[in-house]
XYZ file of C-alpha atoms in Angstrom:
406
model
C 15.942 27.592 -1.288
C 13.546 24.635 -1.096
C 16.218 22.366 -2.059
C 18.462 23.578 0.631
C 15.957 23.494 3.367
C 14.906 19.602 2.262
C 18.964 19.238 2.562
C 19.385 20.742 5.848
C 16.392 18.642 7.474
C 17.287 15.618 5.809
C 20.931 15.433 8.049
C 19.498 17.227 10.260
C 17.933 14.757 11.677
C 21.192 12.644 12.609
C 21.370 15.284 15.744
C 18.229 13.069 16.920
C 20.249 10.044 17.343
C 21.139 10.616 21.050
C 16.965 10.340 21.569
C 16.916 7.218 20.037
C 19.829 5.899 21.945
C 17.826 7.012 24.397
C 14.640 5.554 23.913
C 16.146 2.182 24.349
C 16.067 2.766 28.021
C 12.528 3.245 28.419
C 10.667 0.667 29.250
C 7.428 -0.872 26.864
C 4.254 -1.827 27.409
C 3.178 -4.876 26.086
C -0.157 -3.652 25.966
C 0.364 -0.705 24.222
C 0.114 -1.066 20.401
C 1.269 1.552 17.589
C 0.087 1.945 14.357
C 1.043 4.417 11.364
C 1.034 4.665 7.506
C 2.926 6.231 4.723
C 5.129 8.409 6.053
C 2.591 9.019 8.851
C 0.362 11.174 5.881
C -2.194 8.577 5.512
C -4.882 6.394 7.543
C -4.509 3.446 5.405
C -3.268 0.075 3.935
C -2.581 -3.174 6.100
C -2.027 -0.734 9.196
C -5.637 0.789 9.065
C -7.265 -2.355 9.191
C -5.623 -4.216 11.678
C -6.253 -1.009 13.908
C -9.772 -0.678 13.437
C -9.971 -4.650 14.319
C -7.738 -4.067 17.055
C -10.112 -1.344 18.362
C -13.118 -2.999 17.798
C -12.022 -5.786 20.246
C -9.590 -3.713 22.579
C -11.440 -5.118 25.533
C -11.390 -9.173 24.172
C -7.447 -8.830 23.207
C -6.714 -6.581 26.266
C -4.893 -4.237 24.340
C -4.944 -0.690 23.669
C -3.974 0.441 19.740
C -2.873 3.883 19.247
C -2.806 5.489 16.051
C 0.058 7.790 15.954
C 0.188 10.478 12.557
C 2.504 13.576 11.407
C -0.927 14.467 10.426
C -3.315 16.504 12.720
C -6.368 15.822 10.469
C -6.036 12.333 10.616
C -5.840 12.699 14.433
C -9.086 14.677 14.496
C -11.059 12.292 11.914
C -9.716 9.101 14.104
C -10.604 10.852 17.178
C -13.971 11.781 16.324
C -14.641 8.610 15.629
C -13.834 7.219 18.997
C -10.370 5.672 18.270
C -7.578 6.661 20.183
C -4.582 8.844 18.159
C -2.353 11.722 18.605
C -0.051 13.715 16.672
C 3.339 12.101 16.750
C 5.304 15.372 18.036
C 2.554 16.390 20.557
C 3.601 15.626 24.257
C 1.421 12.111 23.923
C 2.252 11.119 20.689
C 5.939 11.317 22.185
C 5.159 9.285 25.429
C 3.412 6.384 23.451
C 6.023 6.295 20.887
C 8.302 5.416 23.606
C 6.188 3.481 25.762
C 4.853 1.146 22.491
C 5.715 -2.657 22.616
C 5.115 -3.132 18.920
C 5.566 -0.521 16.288
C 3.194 -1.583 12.688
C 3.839 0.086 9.666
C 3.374 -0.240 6.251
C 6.809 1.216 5.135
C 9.282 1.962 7.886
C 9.433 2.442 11.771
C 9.372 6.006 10.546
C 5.868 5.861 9.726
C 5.252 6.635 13.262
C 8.196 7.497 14.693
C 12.069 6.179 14.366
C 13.271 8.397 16.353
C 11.448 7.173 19.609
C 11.641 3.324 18.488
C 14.648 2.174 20.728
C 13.459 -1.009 22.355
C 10.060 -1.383 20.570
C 9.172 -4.950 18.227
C 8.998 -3.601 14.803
C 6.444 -5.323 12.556
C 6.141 -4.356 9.014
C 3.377 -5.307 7.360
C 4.011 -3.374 3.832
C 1.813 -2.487 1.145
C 1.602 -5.194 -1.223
C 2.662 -8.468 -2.993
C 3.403 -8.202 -6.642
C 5.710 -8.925 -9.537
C 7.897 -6.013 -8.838
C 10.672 -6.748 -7.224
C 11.597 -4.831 -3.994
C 14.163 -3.422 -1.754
C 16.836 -5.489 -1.553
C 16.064 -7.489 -5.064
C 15.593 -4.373 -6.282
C 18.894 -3.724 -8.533
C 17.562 -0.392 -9.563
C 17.374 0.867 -5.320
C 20.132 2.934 -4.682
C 19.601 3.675 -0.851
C 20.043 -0.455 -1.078
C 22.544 -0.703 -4.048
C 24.934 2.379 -4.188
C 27.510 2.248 -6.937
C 29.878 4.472 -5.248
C 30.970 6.075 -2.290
C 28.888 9.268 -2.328
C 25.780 7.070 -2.716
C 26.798 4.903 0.202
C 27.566 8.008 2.070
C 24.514 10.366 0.746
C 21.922 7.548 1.679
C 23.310 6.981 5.117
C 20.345 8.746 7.034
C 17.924 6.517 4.621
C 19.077 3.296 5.697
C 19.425 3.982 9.390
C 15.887 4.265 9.862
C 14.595 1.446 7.401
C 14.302 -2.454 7.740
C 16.961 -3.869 9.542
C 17.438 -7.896 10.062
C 15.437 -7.953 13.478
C 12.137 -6.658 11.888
C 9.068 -8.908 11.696
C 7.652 -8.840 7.999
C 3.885 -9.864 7.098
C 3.423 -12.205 4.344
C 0.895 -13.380 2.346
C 1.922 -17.044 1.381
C 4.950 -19.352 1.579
C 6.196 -18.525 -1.911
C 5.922 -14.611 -0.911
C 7.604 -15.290 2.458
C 10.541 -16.426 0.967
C 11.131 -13.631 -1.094
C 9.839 -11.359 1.799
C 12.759 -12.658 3.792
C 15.260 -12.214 0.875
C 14.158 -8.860 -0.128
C 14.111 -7.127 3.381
C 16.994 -9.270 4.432
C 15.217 -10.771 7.432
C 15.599 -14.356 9.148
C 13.053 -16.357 8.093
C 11.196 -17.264 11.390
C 10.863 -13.714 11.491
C 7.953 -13.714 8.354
C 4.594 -13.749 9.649
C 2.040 -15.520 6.977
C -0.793 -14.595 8.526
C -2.607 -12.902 5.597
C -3.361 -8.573 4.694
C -5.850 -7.377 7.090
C -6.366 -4.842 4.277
C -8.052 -7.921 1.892
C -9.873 -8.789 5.203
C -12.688 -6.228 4.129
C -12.890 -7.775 0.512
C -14.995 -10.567 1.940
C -18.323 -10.430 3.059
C -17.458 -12.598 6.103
C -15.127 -10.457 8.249
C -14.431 -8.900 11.011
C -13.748 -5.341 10.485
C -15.770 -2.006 10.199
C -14.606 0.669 8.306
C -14.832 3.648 9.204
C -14.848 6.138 5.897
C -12.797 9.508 5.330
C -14.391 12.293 3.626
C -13.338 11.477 0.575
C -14.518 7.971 0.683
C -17.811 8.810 1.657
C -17.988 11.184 -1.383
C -17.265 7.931 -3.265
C -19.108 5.697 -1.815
C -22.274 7.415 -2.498
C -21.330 8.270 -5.962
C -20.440 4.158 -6.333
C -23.857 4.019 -5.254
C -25.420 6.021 -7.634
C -23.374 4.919 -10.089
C -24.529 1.531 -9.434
C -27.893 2.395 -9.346
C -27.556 3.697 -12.408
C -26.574 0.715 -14.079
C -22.899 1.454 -15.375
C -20.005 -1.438 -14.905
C -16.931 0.586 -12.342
C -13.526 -0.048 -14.046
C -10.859 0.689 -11.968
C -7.415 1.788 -12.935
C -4.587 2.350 -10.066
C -0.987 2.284 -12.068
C 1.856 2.082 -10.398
C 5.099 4.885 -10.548
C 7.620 4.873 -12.801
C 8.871 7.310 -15.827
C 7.483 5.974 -18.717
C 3.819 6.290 -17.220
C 3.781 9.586 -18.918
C 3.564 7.685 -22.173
C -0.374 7.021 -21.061
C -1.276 10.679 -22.541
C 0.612 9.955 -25.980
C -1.617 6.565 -26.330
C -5.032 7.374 -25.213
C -7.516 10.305 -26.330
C -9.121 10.822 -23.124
C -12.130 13.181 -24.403
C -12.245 9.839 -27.254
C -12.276 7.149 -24.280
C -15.005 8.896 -22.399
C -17.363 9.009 -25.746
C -16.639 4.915 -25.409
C -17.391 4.709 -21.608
C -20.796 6.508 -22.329
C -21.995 4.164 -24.940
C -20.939 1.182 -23.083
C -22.932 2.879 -19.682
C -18.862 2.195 -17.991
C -16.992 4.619 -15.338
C -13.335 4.865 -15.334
C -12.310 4.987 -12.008
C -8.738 6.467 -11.756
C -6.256 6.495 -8.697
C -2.781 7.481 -9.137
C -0.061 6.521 -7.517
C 1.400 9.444 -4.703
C 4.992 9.505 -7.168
C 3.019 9.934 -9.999
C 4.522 11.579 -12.751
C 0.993 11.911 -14.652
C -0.534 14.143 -11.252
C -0.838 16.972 -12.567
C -2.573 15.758 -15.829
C -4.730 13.549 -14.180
C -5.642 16.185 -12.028
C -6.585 18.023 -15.103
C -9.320 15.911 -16.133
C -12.589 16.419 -16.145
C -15.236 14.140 -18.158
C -18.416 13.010 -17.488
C -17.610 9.200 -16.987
C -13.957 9.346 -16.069
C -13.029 9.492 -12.329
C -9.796 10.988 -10.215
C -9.908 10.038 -6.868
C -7.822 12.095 -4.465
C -4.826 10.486 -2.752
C -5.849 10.403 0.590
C -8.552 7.615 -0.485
C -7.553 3.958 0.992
C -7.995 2.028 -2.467
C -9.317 -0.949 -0.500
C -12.325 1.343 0.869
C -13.349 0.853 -2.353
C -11.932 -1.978 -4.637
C -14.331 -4.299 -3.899
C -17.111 -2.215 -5.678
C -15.115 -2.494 -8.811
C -16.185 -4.626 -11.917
C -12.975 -4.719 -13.950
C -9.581 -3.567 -13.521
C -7.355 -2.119 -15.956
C -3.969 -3.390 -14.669
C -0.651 -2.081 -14.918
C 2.211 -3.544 -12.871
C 0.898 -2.688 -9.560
C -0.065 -5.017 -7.076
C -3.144 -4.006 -6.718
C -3.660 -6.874 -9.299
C -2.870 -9.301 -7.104
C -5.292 -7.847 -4.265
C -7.739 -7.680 -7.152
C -7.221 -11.567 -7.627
C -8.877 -12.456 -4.430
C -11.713 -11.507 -6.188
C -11.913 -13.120 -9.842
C -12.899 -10.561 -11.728
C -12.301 -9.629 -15.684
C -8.943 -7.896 -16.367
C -7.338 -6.093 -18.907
C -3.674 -5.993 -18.498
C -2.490 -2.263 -20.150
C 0.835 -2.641 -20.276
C 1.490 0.524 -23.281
C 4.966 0.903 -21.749
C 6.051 -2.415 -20.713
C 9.518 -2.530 -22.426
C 10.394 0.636 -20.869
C 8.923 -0.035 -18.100
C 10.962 -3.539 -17.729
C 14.127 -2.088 -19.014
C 14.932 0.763 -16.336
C 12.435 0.177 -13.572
C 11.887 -2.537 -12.400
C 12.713 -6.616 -12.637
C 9.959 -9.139 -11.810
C 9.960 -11.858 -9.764
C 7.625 -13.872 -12.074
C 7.284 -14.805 -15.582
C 3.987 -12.157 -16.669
C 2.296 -14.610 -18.779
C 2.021 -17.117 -15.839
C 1.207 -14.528 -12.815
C -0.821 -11.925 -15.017
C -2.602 -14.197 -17.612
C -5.059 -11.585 -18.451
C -5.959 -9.994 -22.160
C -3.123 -7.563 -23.024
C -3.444 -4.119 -24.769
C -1.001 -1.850 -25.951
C -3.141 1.373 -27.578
C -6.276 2.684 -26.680
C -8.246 0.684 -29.336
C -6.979 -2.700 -28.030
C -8.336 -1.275 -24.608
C -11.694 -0.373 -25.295
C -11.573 -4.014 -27.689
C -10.440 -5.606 -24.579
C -12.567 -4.276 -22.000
C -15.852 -5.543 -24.073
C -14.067 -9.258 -24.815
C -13.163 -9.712 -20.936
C -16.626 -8.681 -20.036
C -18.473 -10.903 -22.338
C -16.173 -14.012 -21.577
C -13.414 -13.885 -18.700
C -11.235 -16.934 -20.124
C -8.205 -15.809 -18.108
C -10.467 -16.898 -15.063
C -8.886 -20.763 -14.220
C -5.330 -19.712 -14.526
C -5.799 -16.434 -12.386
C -7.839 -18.429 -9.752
C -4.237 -21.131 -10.061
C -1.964 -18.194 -9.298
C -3.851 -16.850 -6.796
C -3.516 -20.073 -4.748
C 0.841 -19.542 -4.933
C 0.005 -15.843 -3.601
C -2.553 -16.362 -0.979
C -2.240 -19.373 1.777
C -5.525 -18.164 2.757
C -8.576 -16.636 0.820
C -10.829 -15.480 3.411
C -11.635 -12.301 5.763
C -9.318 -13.466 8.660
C -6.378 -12.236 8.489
C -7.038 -9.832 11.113
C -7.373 -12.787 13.658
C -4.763 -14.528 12.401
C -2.240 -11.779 12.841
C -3.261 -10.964 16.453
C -2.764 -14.548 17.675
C 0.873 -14.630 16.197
C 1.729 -11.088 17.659
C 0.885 -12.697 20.806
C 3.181 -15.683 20.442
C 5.880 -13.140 19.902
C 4.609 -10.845 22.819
């Protein structure tokens, strides 16, 4: 019944195509600015922070940024706060959606509202620059690759409502531009390298203040205990893909836990929302091992983080900005390479960190990178090729080439 339900709202939703035809004829405010994240389920990524720096100098920019969410809580929380939002199928959510200029996202359009988009400058600013490759290079993507008919005609309503060639894309870098404009299939002028306001809030000169969820309070002052306490935070955020449920086969949790004690460590854990490890993750419960929930922004809190325990995520490459020890745990990687995903790097050169493969070579790794980081130079090389610019400004960057295009 589920099934059928998810199938009848997923077409479904072609019968909305007359509103979007429609939405073209209303006319946009260039001083009305949307915002929205994952789906519309989260407050978070590049999105959140170029809102809350947006807010915070509404009357400087002459702008006014409107968060729009399929999420009422997130509404309430923003609200409370003394940001503007609304609930994207409430009668205001509706009006802004079709009075917005510029639509950001971190996925697609959708992430506030396709639907009402007609007319509006679409500006994706995504969630991340990694290895993996995306989208279009992605030869694994079958809403972008079908291999038949029935996949070209079952992901139909998919592609309608994803990137299409007149989007804007953010980048981080030359090098990531050009793979940016490959991978979404967008002309090059149309790649912004302006910099992720989300690393704006890894440096201690910037111009955003966050404003914490629930959960990220709760973690915050546990980080500060924690800290107080004197243990090292180790931070692991893997990536999705099937052979992640190999993690369980190669570590003995209630084992890695007796480590983290005698080593005064706390393994910080965030998953990703596909995860196919959720439920045993969820399942954990030891004294110096960590689940944080999903609604947590992992850059509310990456920057309290000693060392990470990398997968294939590009969270790595966030984590590069700030030149700390790494172990690279890559327990599935020929799997992982073989019916995943390609990368758009040789690993040695843009992840030249300390690899382990068992639980033993992770606990031996963990102490070598802390003692001695040697991986340091060549990380610090890479990190040049990803990041034109290493410093908390993206957010002002961005704002002056959104009003070049305005």
């Amino acid at each position: 019944m589920k099934k059928i339900i998810e199938g009848i709202k997923y077409w479904g939703q072609l019968l909305l195509l007359p509103v979007y035809w429609f939405s073209f004829l209303f006319p946009r405010n260039k001083r009305i600015w949307l915002f929205g994240s994952t789906f519309g389920r989260r407050f978070a990524d590049n999105p959140r922070y170029f809102f809350l720096y947006c807010s915070q100098h509404r009357e400087e920019l002459d702008m006014r940024p409107i968060w729009i969410s399929h999420d009422k809580g997130i509404v309430k929380f923003l609200n409370e706060n003394g940001y503007e939002a609304y609930y994207y199928h409430s009668l205001k959510g509706i009006w802004y959606a079709l009075r917005g200029r510029i639509y950001f996202f971190d996925n697609y359009s959708k992430d506030i509202n396709f639907w009402q988009s007609g007319g509006a400058l679409k500006f994706n600013m995504w969630h991340g620059v990694g290895n993996k490759c995306i989208n279009y290079d992605n030869r694994h993507d079958r809403v972008r690759h079908p291999r038949n008919g029935w996949e070209r005609f079952k992901f139909f309503p998919r592609r309608l409502s994803d990137e299409k060639p007149s989007h804007y894309i953010l980048a981080t870098s030359p090098m990531i531009g050009k793979i940016f404009a490959r991978a979404f299939q967008v002309q090059e002028n149309h790649v912004i390298e302006a910099g992720y306001p989300r690393n704006d809030i890894l440096f201690k000169e910037n111009s955003v203040e966050n404003v914490y969820l629930t959960e990220e309070k709760l973690l915050q002052q546990h980080i500060k205990e924690w800290k107080q306490g004197g243990q090292r935070l180790l931070g692991y955020f893997p990536t999705f893909r099937r052979s992640e449920v190999k993690f369980f086969e190669v570590c003995d949790l209630k084992a890695f836990n007796t480590f983290l004690q005698e080593n005064n460590m706390i393994f910080i854990c965030k998953l990703h929302p596909k995860s196919a490890c959720k439920g045993a993750f969820e399942a954990v419960d030891y004294s110096h091992i960590y689940v944080v929930k999903p609604e947590v922004d992992m850059n509310s809190f990456l920057g309290d983080i000693d060392l990470l325990v990398a997968d294939y995520s590009s969270v790595y490459s966030d984590f590069m900005l700030l030149n700390r020890p790494v172990v690279a745990f890559h327990y599935d990687y020929e799997e992982y390479s073989a019916d995943t995903r390609d990368g758009y790097f040789d690993y040695e050169e843009y992840m030249p960190e300390v690899r382990a493969y068992n639980m033993q070579e992770l606990e031996d790794s963990i102490c070598q990178v802390l003692k001695k980081d040697e991986a340091l130079e060549k990380r610090k090389h890479f990190c040049k090729k990803l990041y034109k610019n290493m410093d908390g400004n993206s957010c002002r960057r961005l704002v002056k080439e959104i009003q070049q295009l305005m």
